[in-house]
PDB file of C-alpha atoms in Angstrom:
ATOM      1  CA  MET A   1     -39.033 125.002 -41.689  1.00 71.00           C
ATOM      2  CA  LEU A   2     -40.916 122.204 -43.467  1.00 79.00           C
ATOM      3  CA  GLY A   3     -39.474 119.655 -41.036  1.00 80.00           C
ATOM      4  CA  LEU A   4     -40.730 121.701 -38.088  1.00 82.00           C
ATOM      5  CA  ILE A   5     -44.232 121.856 -39.590  1.00 81.00           C
ATOM      6  CA  LEU A   6     -44.171 118.091 -40.207  1.00 83.00           C
ATOM      7  CA  VAL A   7     -43.110 117.403 -36.596  1.00 82.00           C
ATOM      8  CA  PHE A   8     -45.895 119.696 -35.356  1.00 83.00           C
ATOM      9  CA  ARG A   9     -48.447 117.875 -37.541  1.00 85.00           C
ATOM     10  CA  LEU A  10     -47.242 114.475 -36.336  1.00 84.00           C
ATOM     11  CA  THR A  11     -47.482 115.680 -32.724  1.00 84.00           C
ATOM     12  CA  GLN A  12     -51.062 116.859 -33.351  1.00 85.00           C
ATOM     13  CA  ILE A  13     -51.961 113.508 -34.950  1.00 85.00           C
ATOM     14  CA  ILE A  14     -50.384 111.521 -32.092  1.00 83.00           C
ATOM     15  CA  LEU A  15     -52.265 113.622 -29.519  1.00 80.00           C
ATOM     16  CA  LEU A  16     -55.507 113.123 -31.467  1.00 81.00           C
ATOM     17  CA  ILE A  17     -54.980 109.349 -31.523  1.00 83.00           C
ATOM     18  CA  PHE A  18     -54.123 109.385 -27.799  1.00 81.00           C
ATOM     19  CA  ILE A  19     -57.346 111.291 -27.014  1.00 74.00           C
ATOM     20  CA  MET A  20     -59.423 108.894 -29.140  1.00 78.00           C
ATOM     21  CA  VAL A  21     -57.803 105.896 -27.426  1.00 79.00           C
ATOM     22  CA  MET A  22     -58.479 107.404 -23.991  1.00 73.00           C
ATOM     23  CA  GLU A  23     -62.154 107.927 -24.934  1.00 72.00           C
ATOM     24  CA  VAL A  24     -62.365 104.253 -25.878  1.00 72.00           C
ATOM     25  CA  PHE A  25     -60.699 103.340 -22.553  1.00 70.00           C
ATOM     26  CA  ILE A  26     -63.344 105.361 -20.680  1.00 66.00           C
ATOM     27  CA  LEU A  27     -66.167 103.643 -22.595  1.00 68.00           C
ATOM     28  CA  VAL A  28     -64.834 100.126 -22.005  1.00 64.00           C
ATOM     29  CA  MET A  29     -64.814  98.426 -18.592  1.00 61.00           C
ATOM     30  CA  ASN A  30     -61.308  98.224 -17.096  1.00 68.00           C
ATOM     31  CA  TYR A  31     -61.063  94.427 -16.942  1.00 66.00           C
ATOM     32  CA  GLN A  32     -62.398  94.057 -20.481  1.00 71.00           C
ATOM     33  CA  LEU A  33     -59.896  96.681 -21.611  1.00 68.00           C
ATOM     34  CA  ALA A  34     -57.028  94.805 -19.988  1.00 65.00           C
ATOM     35  CA  ILE A  35     -58.034  91.581 -21.768  1.00 70.00           C
ATOM     36  CA  ILE A  36     -58.424  93.372 -25.114  1.00 72.00           C
ATOM     37  CA  LEU A  37     -55.051  95.106 -24.737  1.00 70.00           C
ATOM     38  CA  CYS A  38     -53.326  91.826 -23.873  1.00 65.00           C
ATOM     39  CA  LEU A  39     -54.825  90.160 -26.945  1.00 74.00           C
ATOM     40  CA  LEU A  40     -53.943  93.107 -29.174  1.00 70.00           C
ATOM     41  CA  PHE A  41     -50.348  93.267 -27.963  1.00 68.00           C
ATOM     42  CA  GLN A  42     -49.930  89.497 -28.291  1.00 70.00           C
ATOM     43  CA  GLN A  43     -51.142  89.559 -31.875  1.00 69.00           C
ATOM     44  CA  GLU A  44     -49.467  92.894 -32.705  1.00 69.00           C
ATOM     45  CA  VAL A  45     -52.827  93.988 -34.116  1.00 64.00           C
ATOM     46  CA  LEU A  46     -52.602  97.246 -32.181  1.00 64.00           C
ATOM     47  CA  LEU A  47     -49.442  98.286 -34.043  1.00 70.00           C
ATOM     48  CA  ILE A  48     -51.040  97.529 -37.418  1.00 73.00           C
ATOM     49  CA  VAL A  49     -54.191  99.480 -36.483  1.00 76.00           C
ATOM     50  CA  VAL A  50     -52.160 102.463 -35.270  1.00 76.00           C
ATOM     51  CA  LEU A  51     -50.080 102.476 -38.461  1.00 79.00           C
ATOM     52  CA  ALA A  52     -53.226 102.263 -40.604  1.00 83.00           C
ATOM     53  CA  VAL A  53     -54.834 105.147 -38.691  1.00 84.00           C
ATOM     54  CA  LEU A  54     -51.640 107.204 -38.980  1.00 81.00           C
ATOM     55  CA  LYS A  55     -51.520 106.571 -42.722  1.00 85.00           C
ATOM     56  CA  VAL A  56     -55.142 107.679 -43.166  1.00 86.00           C
ATOM     57  CA  LEU A  57     -54.645 110.766 -40.992  1.00 82.00           C
ATOM     58  CA  LEU A  58     -51.443 111.712 -42.826  1.00 82.00           C
ATOM     59  CA  GLN A  59     -53.248 111.445 -46.168  1.00 85.00           C
ATOM     60  CA  LYS A  60     -56.035 113.607 -44.728  1.00 82.00           C
ATOM     61  CA  PHE A  61     -53.761 116.324 -43.281  1.00 74.00           C
ATOM     62  CA  LEU A  62     -50.981 116.452 -45.880  1.00 67.00           C
TER      63      LEU A  62
END
């Protein structure tokens, strides 16, 4: 039962992050976004940021 709750929480958190990311995408011009994404993926900064956000959100929710 606890595992199911944890999965549900993680799904909620992932959806929340996805929505926030999409809002940022809407705010930023498409070509600028493409450049930023390329730079982030090259430097693997995006992964670090996502992990940091997940950690903070997990601490907040759990």
